[in-house]
XYZ file of C-alpha atoms in Angstrom:
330
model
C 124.499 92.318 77.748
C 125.739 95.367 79.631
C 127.308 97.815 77.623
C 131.028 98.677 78.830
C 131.500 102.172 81.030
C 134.224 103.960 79.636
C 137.270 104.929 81.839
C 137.288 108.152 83.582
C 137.953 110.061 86.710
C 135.439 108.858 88.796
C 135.341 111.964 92.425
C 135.414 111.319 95.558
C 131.925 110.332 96.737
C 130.735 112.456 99.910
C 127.951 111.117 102.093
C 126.592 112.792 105.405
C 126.197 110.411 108.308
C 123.282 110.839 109.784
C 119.016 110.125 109.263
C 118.339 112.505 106.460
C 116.595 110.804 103.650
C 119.021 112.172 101.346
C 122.033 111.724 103.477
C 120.623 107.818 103.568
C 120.514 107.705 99.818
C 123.881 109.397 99.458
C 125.333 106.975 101.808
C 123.457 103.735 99.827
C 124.538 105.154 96.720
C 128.161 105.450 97.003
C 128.456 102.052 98.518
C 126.508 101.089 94.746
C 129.184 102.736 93.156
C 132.302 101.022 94.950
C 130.660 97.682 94.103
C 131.099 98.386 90.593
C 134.463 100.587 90.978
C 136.487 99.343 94.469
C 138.735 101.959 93.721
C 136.354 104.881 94.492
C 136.517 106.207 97.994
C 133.860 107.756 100.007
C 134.419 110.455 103.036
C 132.154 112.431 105.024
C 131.983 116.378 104.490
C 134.013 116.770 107.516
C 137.406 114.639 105.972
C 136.979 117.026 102.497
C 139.590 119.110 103.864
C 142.266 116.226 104.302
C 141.421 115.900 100.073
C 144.361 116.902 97.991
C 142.881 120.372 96.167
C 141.706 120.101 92.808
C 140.608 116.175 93.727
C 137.174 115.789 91.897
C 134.449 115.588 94.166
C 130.270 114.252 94.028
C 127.789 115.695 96.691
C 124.365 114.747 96.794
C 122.811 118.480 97.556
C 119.822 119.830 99.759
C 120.491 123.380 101.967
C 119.031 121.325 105.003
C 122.407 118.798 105.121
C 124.908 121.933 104.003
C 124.038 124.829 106.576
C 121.422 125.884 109.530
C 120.324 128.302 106.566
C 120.153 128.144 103.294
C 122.927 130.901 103.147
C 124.935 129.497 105.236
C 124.741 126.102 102.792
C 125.399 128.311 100.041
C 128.485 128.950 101.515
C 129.847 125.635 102.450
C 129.111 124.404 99.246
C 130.737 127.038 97.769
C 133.515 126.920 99.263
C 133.911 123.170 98.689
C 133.648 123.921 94.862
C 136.684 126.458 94.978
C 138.318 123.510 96.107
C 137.709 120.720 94.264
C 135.875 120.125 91.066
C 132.247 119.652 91.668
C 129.551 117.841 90.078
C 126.046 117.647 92.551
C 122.889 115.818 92.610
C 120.268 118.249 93.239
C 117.461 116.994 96.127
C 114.341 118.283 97.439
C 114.232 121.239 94.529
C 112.775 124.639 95.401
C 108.674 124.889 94.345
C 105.757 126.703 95.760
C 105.545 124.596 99.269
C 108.368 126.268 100.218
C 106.614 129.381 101.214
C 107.231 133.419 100.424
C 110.275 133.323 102.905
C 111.862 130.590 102.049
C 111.268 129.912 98.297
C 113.540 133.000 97.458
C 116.282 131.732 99.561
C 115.981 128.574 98.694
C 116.133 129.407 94.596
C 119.480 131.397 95.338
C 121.167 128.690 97.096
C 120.328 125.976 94.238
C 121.532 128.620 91.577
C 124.560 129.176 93.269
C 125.264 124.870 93.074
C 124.727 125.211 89.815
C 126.956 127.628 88.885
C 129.460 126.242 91.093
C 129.535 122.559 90.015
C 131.622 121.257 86.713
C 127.954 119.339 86.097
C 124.364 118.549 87.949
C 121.763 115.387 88.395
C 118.436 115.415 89.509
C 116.314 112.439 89.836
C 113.628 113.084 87.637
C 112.793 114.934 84.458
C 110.002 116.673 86.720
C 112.889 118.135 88.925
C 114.541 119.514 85.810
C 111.639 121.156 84.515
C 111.257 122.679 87.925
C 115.020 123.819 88.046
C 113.640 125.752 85.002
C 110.132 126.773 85.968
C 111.290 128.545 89.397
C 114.201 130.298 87.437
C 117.361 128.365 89.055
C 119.221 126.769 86.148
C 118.648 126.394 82.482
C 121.685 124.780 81.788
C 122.388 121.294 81.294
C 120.990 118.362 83.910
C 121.186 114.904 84.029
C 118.833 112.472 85.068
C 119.564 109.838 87.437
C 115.975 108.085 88.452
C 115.910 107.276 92.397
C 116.099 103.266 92.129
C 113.564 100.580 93.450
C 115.899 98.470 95.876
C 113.645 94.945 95.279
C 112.929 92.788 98.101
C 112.064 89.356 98.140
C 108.681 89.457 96.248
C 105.955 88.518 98.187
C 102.155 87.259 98.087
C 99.478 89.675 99.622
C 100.240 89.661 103.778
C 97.081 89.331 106.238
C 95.415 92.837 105.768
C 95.621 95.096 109.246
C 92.890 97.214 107.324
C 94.353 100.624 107.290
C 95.180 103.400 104.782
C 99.375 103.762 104.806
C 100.840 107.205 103.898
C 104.639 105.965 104.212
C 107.718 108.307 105.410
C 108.139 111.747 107.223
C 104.950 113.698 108.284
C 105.082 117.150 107.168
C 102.344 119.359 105.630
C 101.729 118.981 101.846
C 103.226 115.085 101.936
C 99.195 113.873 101.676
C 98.174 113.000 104.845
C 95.411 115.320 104.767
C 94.169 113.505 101.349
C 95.093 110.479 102.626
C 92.622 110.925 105.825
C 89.633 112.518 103.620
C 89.744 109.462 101.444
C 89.687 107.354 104.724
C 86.909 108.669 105.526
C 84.811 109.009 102.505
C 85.663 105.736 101.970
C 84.270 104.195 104.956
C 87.482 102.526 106.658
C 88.100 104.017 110.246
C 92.146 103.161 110.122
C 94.703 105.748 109.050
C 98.458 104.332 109.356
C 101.104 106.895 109.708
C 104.550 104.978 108.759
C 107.170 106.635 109.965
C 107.569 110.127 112.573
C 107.006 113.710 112.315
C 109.718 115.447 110.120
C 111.743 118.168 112.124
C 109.655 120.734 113.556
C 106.002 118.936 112.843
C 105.439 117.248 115.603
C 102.699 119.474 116.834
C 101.447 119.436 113.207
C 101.429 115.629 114.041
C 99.544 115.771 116.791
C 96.567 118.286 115.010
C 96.496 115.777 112.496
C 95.678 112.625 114.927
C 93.011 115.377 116.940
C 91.418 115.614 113.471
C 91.157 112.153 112.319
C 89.927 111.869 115.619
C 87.247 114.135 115.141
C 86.174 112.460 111.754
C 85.873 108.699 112.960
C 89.334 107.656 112.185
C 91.545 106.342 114.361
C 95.758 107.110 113.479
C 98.997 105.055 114.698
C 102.169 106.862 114.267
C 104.829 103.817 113.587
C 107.450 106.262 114.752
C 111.120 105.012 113.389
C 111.285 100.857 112.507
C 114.164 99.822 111.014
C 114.530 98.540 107.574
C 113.269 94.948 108.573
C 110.509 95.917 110.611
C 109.258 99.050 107.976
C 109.174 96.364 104.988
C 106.934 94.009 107.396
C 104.702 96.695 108.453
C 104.421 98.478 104.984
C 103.663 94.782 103.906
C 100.263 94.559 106.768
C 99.088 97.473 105.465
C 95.291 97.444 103.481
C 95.742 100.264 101.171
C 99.180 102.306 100.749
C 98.750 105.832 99.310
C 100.361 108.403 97.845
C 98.992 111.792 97.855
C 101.506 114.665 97.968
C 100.419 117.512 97.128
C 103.992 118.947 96.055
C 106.864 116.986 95.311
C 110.609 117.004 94.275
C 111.648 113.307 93.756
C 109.710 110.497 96.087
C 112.050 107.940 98.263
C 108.484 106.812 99.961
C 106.946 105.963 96.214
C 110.441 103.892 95.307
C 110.229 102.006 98.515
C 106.499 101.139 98.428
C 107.052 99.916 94.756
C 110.186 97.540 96.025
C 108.250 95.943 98.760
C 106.059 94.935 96.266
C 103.232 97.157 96.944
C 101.370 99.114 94.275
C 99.712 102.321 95.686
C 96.770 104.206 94.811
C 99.111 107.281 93.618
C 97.508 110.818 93.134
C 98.299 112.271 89.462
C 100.842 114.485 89.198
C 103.851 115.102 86.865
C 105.951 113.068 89.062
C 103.677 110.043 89.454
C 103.050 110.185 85.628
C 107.260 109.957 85.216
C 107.408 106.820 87.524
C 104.579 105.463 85.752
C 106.013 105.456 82.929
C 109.426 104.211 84.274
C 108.143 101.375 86.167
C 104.975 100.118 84.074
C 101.888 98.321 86.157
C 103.511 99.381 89.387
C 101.278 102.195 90.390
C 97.713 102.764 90.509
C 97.435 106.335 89.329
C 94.193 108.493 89.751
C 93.089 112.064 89.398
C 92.526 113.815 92.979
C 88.753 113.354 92.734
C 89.329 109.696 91.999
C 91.005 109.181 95.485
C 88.370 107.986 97.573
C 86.884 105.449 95.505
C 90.399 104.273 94.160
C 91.027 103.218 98.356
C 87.119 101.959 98.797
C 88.246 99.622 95.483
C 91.589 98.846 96.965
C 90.483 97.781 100.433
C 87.612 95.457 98.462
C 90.032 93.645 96.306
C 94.008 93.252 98.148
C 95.619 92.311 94.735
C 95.021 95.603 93.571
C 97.421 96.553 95.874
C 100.514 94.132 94.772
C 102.147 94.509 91.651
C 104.232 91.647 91.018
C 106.632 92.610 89.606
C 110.067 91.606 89.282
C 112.481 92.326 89.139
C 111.636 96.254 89.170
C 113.002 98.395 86.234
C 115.776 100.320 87.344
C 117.559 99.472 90.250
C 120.371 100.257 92.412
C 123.383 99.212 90.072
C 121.229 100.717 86.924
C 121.771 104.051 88.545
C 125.781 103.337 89.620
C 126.166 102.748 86.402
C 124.432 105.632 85.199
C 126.392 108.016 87.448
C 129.567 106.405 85.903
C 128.446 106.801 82.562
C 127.704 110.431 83.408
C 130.989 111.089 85.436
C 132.770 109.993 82.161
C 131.387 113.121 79.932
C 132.328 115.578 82.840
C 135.323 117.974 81.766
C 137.410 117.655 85.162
């Protein structure tokens, strides 16, 4: 039996248009929320200004959606908070892959969220100890999981025999790991599922001269829709996960609701998911890699959990965020 949500003042829910993986999830969200409170409205950043002042507001929050910089997100996000109450869910946290230029930059415009907002969500307790560990907030922080959206479950799908790295390709996602295992492992088929991320496409392109160069062959999906992704994730031998810094993974969450269960490099992260989502992920230390795939490829139900439904789902974290909203001092 589901416990009753408390009234409150649930904000205005703001949601960029657009591809960004956490303008997507923003976007999915808030439609979650409506479902379970019609009365909520969601606008775009643009229509905040037609918003009544002092009309309580949620943003999900990373500098790339707010500004060109991450001082010039600092102050549109500021300015939003002077003009309505705030509360934010933090995305894509500052950490050590953010490099000597921009890690410093990046820590000041996440500290000035949180001072801004009435209260802040992350989606992971690993997030909130890095809030802590870079020096950006010490304060309060809720956690709101990112939810498995199930599919249909599914029995294991004709094998294309390939290794899968699913999402944006960008340095430090685990490609590289990804293709070493490959290798090592003796399979000649690398799968890249989905397109470079802003400003990697030449990094793309090294990364296909190299696999090259080492016996393995790459295909770049590019962009496929939901239906097509799902079918395609579905084909592939052995999905992986392998970043070698992360903030909060959409790619793990969408691997473990199409049914898959990756070979998942160990990290605090992974170890949190784990836990949340029990027999879902097949977890390894880094040196384990290679023979975790050479295992995988050798037996396909390895690579299917069967699960379901999967703990923690889209209205689990609407209801969450209402539950949350309702302790906020407006």
């Amino acid at each position: 039996m589901t416990t009753p949500i408390p009234d409150a003042t649930l904000p205005v829910l703001l949601a960029h248009p657009g591809p960004h993986g956490v303008a997507v999830y923003a976007r999915e969200m808030a439609a979650e929320v409506v479902r379970g409170a019609p009365g909520v409205r969601i606008i775009t950043p643009d229509e905040a200004a037609s918003l009544p002042p002092g009309t309580p507001v949620h943003a999900h929050i990373t500098d790339r959606l707010w500004g060109a910089s991450p001082e010039e997100a600092t102050r549109t996000v500021e300015a939003l908070a002077r003009r309505h109450p705030l509360t934010a869910t933090l995305h894509d946290v500052p950490q050590a892959s953010d490099g000597e230029r921009n890690r410093p930059r990046r820590r000041a415009f996440y500290r000035s969220v949180t001072e801004a907002a009435r209260a802040v969500a992350v989606n992971s307790a690993h997030e909130r100890e890095l809030l802590r560990e870079e020096g950006v907030w010490d304060g309060p922080v809720t956690v709101v999981p990112l939810p498995v959206a199930s599919v249909p479950p599914s029995v294991s799908a004709p094998s294309d025999d390939a290794v899968g790295v699913l999402g944006y390709f960008y340095p430090g996602k685990g490609h590289d790991e990804a293709l070493a295992a490959t290798a090592a492992s003796g399979l000649t088929r690398l799968s890249v599922l989905g397109r470079a991320s802003e400003g990697h496409a030449a990094d793309l392109d090294a990364f296909v001269r190299a696999a090259a160069a080492a016996g393995v062959t790459v295909e770049v999906t590019g962009w496929l829709d939901d239906a097509d992704m799902i079918a395609r994730a579905r084909r592939v031998a052995v999905p992986v996960i392998a970043h070698r810094h992360v903030s909060a993974s959409g790619s793990l969450a969408s691997w473990i609701g199409w049914g898959r269960r990756p070979v998942a490099v160990r990290n605090r992260y992974v170890d949190e998911m784990a836990a949340l989502r029990p027999g879902t992920l097949d977890v390894v230390e880094p040196e384990q890699l290679a023979s975790a795939v050479a295992a995988a490829r050798a037996d396909a139900g390895r690579t299917w959990h069967g699960v379901d439904p999967v703990p923690f789902g889209r209205a689990d974290a609407a209801r969450a965020y209402r539950r949350w909203w309702a302790d906020v001092s407006w």
